[in-house]
Amino acid sequence: MHRKARVDDIRLIHREINLLAAEGKVLPRSLNDLYTHVRDLHVWIDDGLKTIVGWCALHVMWEDLAEIRSLVVAKAHRRRGIGRGLVEACFAEARELGLSRVFALTYETEFFRRVGFRIVDKQVLPQKIWSDCLNCTKFPDCDETAMLIDLDP
Ligand SMILES: CC(C)(COP(=O)(O)OP(=O)(O)OC[C@H]1O[C@@H](n2cnc3c(N)ncnc32)[C@H](O)[C@@H]1OP(=O)(O)O)[C@@H](O)C(=O)NCCC(=O)NCCS
């Protein structure tokens, strides 16, 4: 089951994101960053366990552009469609907001290809450079792949 995140979800998300960040899979995020962007976050609740088993953020970048960030599905729950469900929830929110394009910077190119994204040159995402890249630990040697989807209206 999908729902938007609440502030009492943040401690768990923070702990798990930073464990995966240590493996180099996602970027680390501070508690302050997660609390102040809680409205970006979607979570997936396992119906049986009643616990959060995945999350994903949709961050608006510009008038037509948003980014999928911090997408994680707990290891024991992967390959069951949860990642797709979270990304599709972000697409639905993006459409409601009137956005036409969503991108991700990722190592998981096959997953993103299967949910509709295509690989693009990072140069097509100038707003990303203006905002976050300059402060990222990977800048200017980012080895992630930029992927983009044009949403149907
Ligand atoms: C990437 C991730 C979110 C995928 O979540 P998931 O719940 O396993 O994905 P789904 O089950 O919804 O998979 C959707 C499709 O992608 C495919 N897929 C998922 N992970 C894949 C992988 N690592 N390699 C190739 N294909 C993959 C699935 O087979 C499925 O294909 P299909 O629908 O055509 O049969 C998960 O592996 C993860 O949390 N990884 C670590 C964190 C990370 O790298 N996040 C991305 C940050 S941008």
XYZ file of N, CA, C and O and ligand atoms in Angstrom, residues 20 25-26 71-73 78-84 105-106 108 110-112 114, ligand 1:
128
model
N 22.552 2.535 3.134
C 22.763 2.272 1.699
C 23.766 3.261 1.096
O 24.514 2.908 0.177
N 25.120 3.307 -2.919
C 23.941 3.109 -3.784
C 23.086 4.364 -3.933
O 22.437 4.561 -4.962
N 23.005 5.149 -2.874
C 22.219 6.395 -2.913
C 23.035 7.473 -2.211
O 23.991 7.170 -1.492
N 15.192 6.767 -3.983
C 14.332 5.590 -4.167
C 15.027 4.370 -3.566
O 16.126 4.010 -3.971
N 14.350 3.744 -2.611
C 14.897 2.539 -1.973
C 13.758 1.567 -1.679
O 12.701 1.964 -1.168
N 13.998 0.287 -2.001
C 13.129 -0.795 -1.536
C 13.996 -1.699 -0.662
O 15.133 -2.036 -1.044
N 12.583 -6.683 -2.628
C 12.823 -6.269 -4.017
C 12.260 -7.264 -5.023
O 11.995 -8.407 -4.683
N 12.107 -6.777 -6.263
C 11.622 -7.577 -7.400
C 10.183 -8.055 -7.208
O 9.804 -9.117 -7.684
N 9.397 -7.267 -6.490
C 7.965 -7.573 -6.338
C 7.098 -6.435 -6.842
O 5.913 -6.358 -6.511
N 7.691 -5.486 -7.543
C 6.898 -4.399 -8.115
C 6.769 -3.175 -7.222
O 6.075 -2.218 -7.581
N 7.435 -3.181 -6.049
C 7.290 -2.044 -5.131
C 7.989 -0.801 -5.692
O 7.444 0.308 -5.648
N 9.187 -0.986 -6.245
C 9.897 0.146 -6.841
C 9.052 0.776 -7.942
O 8.906 2.002 -8.016
N 8.477 -0.066 -8.802
C 7.609 0.452 -9.865
C 6.418 1.201 -9.260
O 6.044 2.280 -9.718
N 19.040 10.505 -11.467
C 20.473 10.215 -11.632
C 20.702 8.908 -10.897
O 20.420 8.821 -9.695
N 21.196 7.892 -11.583
C 21.126 6.548 -11.016
C 22.227 5.622 -11.506
O 22.842 5.862 -12.543
N 21.003 2.401 -11.356
C 20.030 1.335 -11.654
C 19.357 1.600 -12.996
O 18.135 1.780 -13.081
N 18.749 -0.268 -15.636
C 17.788 -1.239 -16.175
C 16.432 -1.091 -15.482
O 15.387 -1.140 -16.128
N 16.451 -0.902 -14.155
C 15.184 -0.661 -13.452
C 14.487 0.559 -14.053
O 13.296 0.498 -14.412
N 15.209 1.675 -14.192
C 14.561 2.893 -14.695
C 14.119 2.734 -16.148
O 13.081 3.263 -16.552
N 13.003 0.010 -17.440
C 11.777 -0.799 -17.411
C 10.557 -0.015 -16.933
O 9.422 -0.392 -17.222
C 16.230 -0.052 -7.711
C 15.202 -0.600 -6.727
C 14.459 0.558 -6.092
C 14.206 -1.482 -7.519
O 13.102 -1.819 -6.662
P 12.235 -3.164 -6.903
O 11.048 -3.070 -6.024
O 13.094 -4.352 -6.793
O 11.802 -2.994 -8.436
P 10.500 -3.646 -9.146
O 10.267 -4.996 -8.571
O 9.375 -2.669 -9.108
O 11.045 -3.793 -10.647
C 10.456 -3.135 -11.776
C 11.103 -3.717 -13.010
O 12.521 -3.464 -12.985
C 13.245 -4.684 -13.002
N 14.382 -4.522 -12.079
C 14.344 -4.177 -10.779
N 15.595 -4.100 -10.280
C 16.416 -4.402 -11.288
C 17.824 -4.503 -11.393
N 18.626 -4.252 -10.340
N 18.355 -4.861 -12.585
C 17.564 -5.125 -13.649
N 16.205 -5.041 -13.610
C 15.657 -4.683 -12.440
C 12.268 -5.732 -12.519
O 12.602 -7.024 -12.985
C 10.969 -5.225 -13.100
O 10.904 -5.521 -14.462
P 9.499 -5.906 -15.215
O 8.414 -5.104 -14.527
O 9.740 -5.515 -16.625
O 9.329 -7.363 -14.981
C 15.874 -1.480 -5.628
O 16.681 -2.463 -6.248
C 16.740 -0.695 -4.642
O 16.238 -0.217 -3.610
N 18.060 -0.590 -4.931
C 19.008 0.085 -4.026
C 18.816 1.586 -4.001
C 18.966 2.212 -5.374
O 19.907 1.923 -6.115
N 18.020 3.112 -5.692
C 18.028 3.869 -6.926
C 18.490 5.252 -6.615
S 18.245 6.356 -7.993
